[in-house]
Amino acid sequence: MKSLVENARSFAEQVTARAEEFRALESGQHPLALFVTCSDSRVVPSLITGARPGELFELRTAGNIVPEYRGDRPTGEAATIEYAVRVLRVRDIIVCGHSHCGAVGALVRDDDLSGVPDVRDWLEQAVPRPEMAAPHAPDLAEAVQRHAVTQAERLRTHPCVAERIGAGALSVHAWYYEVHTGAVREYGGDDGWFRPL
Ligand code: ZN
């Protein structure tokens, strides 16, 4: 924690060197995309994409799960998606899964999550449950990739997303990020494969 506080203390000084760029943020944000990914600390969207402040709107959830839209109760996920699409009018949404994902691993192995009931209940929203032929493969690549595609498709249950896709004003992408190499792959569509970006 100490290093985090020290950096935060001196951050304003670091910003001085980029004063103009930061001052422009006062007038609002115009993000290039909504980036949906796992809460995992090894995944740093701005580092992966090189996005500067104001360029990426983020939604982070355990296991990058996008809950199915339900209009009968508010959720932070639905609000974030709606704001990105209807107010900020992003033209792209990226759902990015990652290697060695604890959440997807727990689902694949069917771990006993009774000690973390909120995690268990949250992960139950990952339907269909990700599976893989070799459940103990450490990187879980296959399961994470399928899961990312499922969550990208789930975005369409949100009316604002379906509407903008229908109007040809929004594209949804599924990515896979390897935390130990930095490699990024994108879902190619019809053949079900992820390819290097
Ligand atoms: Zn994860």
XYZ file of C-alpha atoms and ligand atoms in Angstrom:
198
model
C 0.000 0.000 0.000
C 2.862 2.388 0.822
C 4.088 2.550 -2.764
C 0.561 3.301 -3.961
C 0.169 6.191 -1.540
C 3.582 7.588 -2.405
C 2.790 7.587 -6.083
C -0.621 9.179 -5.493
C 1.042 11.922 -3.448
C 3.355 12.862 -6.264
C 0.955 12.200 -9.129
C -0.054 15.840 -9.576
C 3.620 16.664 -10.114
C 3.890 13.974 -12.780
C 0.813 15.429 -14.476
C 2.466 18.833 -14.712
C 4.567 17.470 -17.553
C 1.360 16.620 -19.430
C -0.633 19.622 -18.231
C -2.337 20.349 -21.528
C -3.524 16.763 -21.999
C -5.011 16.635 -18.512
C -6.572 20.102 -18.691
C -8.538 19.001 -21.744
C -10.245 16.373 -19.571
C -12.125 19.135 -17.790
C -14.415 19.588 -20.766
C -15.615 15.964 -20.750
C -14.776 12.489 -21.958
C -14.960 11.000 -25.424
C -13.898 7.380 -24.965
C -13.039 5.324 -28.020
C -14.549 2.136 -26.570
C -16.167 0.432 -23.622
C -13.706 -2.147 -22.310
C -15.312 -4.954 -20.299
C -12.877 -7.131 -18.437
C -12.182 -9.063 -15.261
C -11.332 -7.327 -11.984
C -8.021 -9.250 -11.979
C -5.132 -6.914 -11.123
C -2.938 -8.429 -13.842
C -5.196 -7.038 -16.536
C -4.512 -3.335 -17.071
C -6.604 -2.105 -20.009
C -4.801 1.195 -20.528
C -1.453 -0.580 -20.499
C -2.617 -3.182 -23.027
C -4.232 -0.692 -25.391
C -2.054 2.337 -24.770
C -5.207 4.325 -24.010
C -4.698 7.706 -22.414
C -7.036 9.237 -19.829
C -10.442 9.760 -21.417
C -9.998 7.110 -24.104
C -11.387 3.961 -22.447
C -14.612 3.587 -20.498
C -14.282 0.511 -18.303
C -16.559 -2.084 -16.787
C -14.802 -4.583 -14.552
C -16.508 -7.559 -12.996
C -15.320 -10.825 -11.503
C -14.712 -13.097 -14.489
C -15.792 -10.346 -16.931
C -19.322 -11.665 -16.605
C -21.965 -9.519 -18.266
C -25.218 -10.246 -16.449
C -28.253 -10.821 -18.600
C -30.325 -7.649 -18.809
C -33.204 -7.432 -16.381
C -35.257 -4.283 -16.402
C -36.817 -4.951 -13.006
C -33.858 -3.933 -10.850
C -30.926 -1.573 -11.273
C -27.430 -2.982 -11.631
C -24.100 -1.223 -11.904
C -23.307 -3.259 -14.994
C -26.466 -2.247 -16.876
C -25.985 1.394 -15.879
C -22.373 1.437 -17.059
C -23.259 -0.188 -20.375
C -26.204 2.139 -20.952
C -24.164 5.251 -20.160
C -21.364 4.171 -22.490
C -23.734 3.409 -25.343
C -26.455 6.035 -25.035
C -24.605 9.007 -23.563
C -20.972 8.570 -24.573
C -22.026 6.846 -27.790
C -19.060 4.512 -27.974
C -18.886 2.699 -31.293
C -17.077 -0.390 -29.990
C -17.351 -2.669 -26.977
C -14.522 -5.067 -26.194
C -15.102 -7.996 -23.836
C -11.652 -9.157 -22.786
C -11.067 -12.436 -20.985
C -7.643 -13.354 -19.706
C -5.398 -16.334 -19.123
C -5.186 -17.812 -15.610
C -8.589 -16.319 -14.719
C -9.557 -17.362 -11.179
C -13.268 -16.938 -11.806
C -13.360 -18.998 -14.989
C -11.086 -21.571 -13.350
C -13.488 -21.942 -10.426
C -16.371 -22.482 -12.835
C -14.520 -24.993 -14.973
C -13.336 -27.012 -11.972
C -16.668 -26.608 -10.197
C -14.844 -25.412 -7.074
C -16.602 -25.351 -3.721
C -17.349 -21.658 -3.227
C -19.478 -21.984 -0.094
C -16.964 -19.833 1.815
C -17.471 -16.963 -0.652
C -21.228 -17.036 -1.276
C -21.325 -13.693 -3.083
C -18.685 -14.916 -5.534
C -20.589 -18.197 -5.978
C -23.877 -16.414 -6.681
C -22.231 -13.964 -9.059
C -20.492 -16.724 -11.030
C -23.776 -18.582 -11.396
C -24.700 -15.884 -13.879
C -22.112 -17.285 -16.277
C -24.527 -19.315 -18.340
C -23.680 -21.490 -20.161
C -20.955 -22.498 -17.771
C -17.515 -22.438 -19.418
C -16.042 -25.887 -19.943
C -12.873 -27.328 -21.383
C -11.481 -30.697 -22.278
C -8.532 -30.336 -19.880
C -9.914 -28.562 -16.792
C -6.526 -28.381 -15.077
C -4.665 -26.631 -17.885
C -3.133 -23.674 -16.061
C -3.965 -20.965 -18.571
C -7.600 -22.092 -19.174
C -7.316 -20.534 -22.633
C -10.062 -22.483 -24.322
C -12.636 -21.981 -21.555
C -11.841 -18.286 -21.133
C -12.131 -17.671 -24.871
C -15.511 -19.369 -25.151
C -16.657 -17.532 -22.062
C -15.612 -14.151 -23.516
C -17.633 -14.846 -26.661
C -20.667 -15.793 -24.565
C -20.417 -12.573 -22.559
C -20.016 -10.522 -25.732
C -23.200 -12.101 -27.049
C -24.935 -11.491 -23.723
C -24.403 -7.765 -24.217
C -27.108 -7.925 -26.869
C -29.723 -8.651 -24.189
C -29.225 -5.034 -23.120
C -31.735 -3.020 -25.163
C -29.386 -0.093 -25.758
C -26.748 -2.434 -27.222
C -29.198 -4.321 -29.443
C -30.618 -1.022 -30.670
C -27.254 0.479 -31.620
C -26.011 -2.734 -33.230
C -29.236 -2.810 -35.234
C -28.569 0.735 -36.382
C -25.065 -0.253 -37.515
C -23.548 2.129 -34.984
C -21.950 -0.338 -32.592
C -19.628 -3.358 -32.857
C -18.891 -5.890 -30.151
C -15.549 -7.712 -29.979
C -14.239 -10.604 -27.867
C -10.557 -10.526 -26.916
C -8.267 -12.862 -25.016
C -5.259 -11.529 -23.121
C -2.325 -13.581 -21.888
C -1.163 -12.109 -18.593
C 2.288 -13.686 -18.769
C 3.195 -12.733 -22.357
C 1.068 -9.685 -23.131
C -0.293 -11.352 -26.288
C -3.799 -10.319 -27.329
C -6.080 -12.384 -29.552
C -9.408 -11.508 -31.097
C -12.360 -13.739 -31.866
C -12.538 -14.194 -35.595
C -16.197 -15.021 -35.981
C -17.530 -17.947 -37.958
C -14.804 -20.533 -37.379
C -14.742 -20.045 -33.595
C -11.005 -19.293 -33.413
C -9.160 -16.479 -31.725
C -6.392 -14.946 -33.799
C -3.631 -12.442 -33.028
C -4.968 -8.917 -33.345
Zn -10.267 -13.130 -14.194
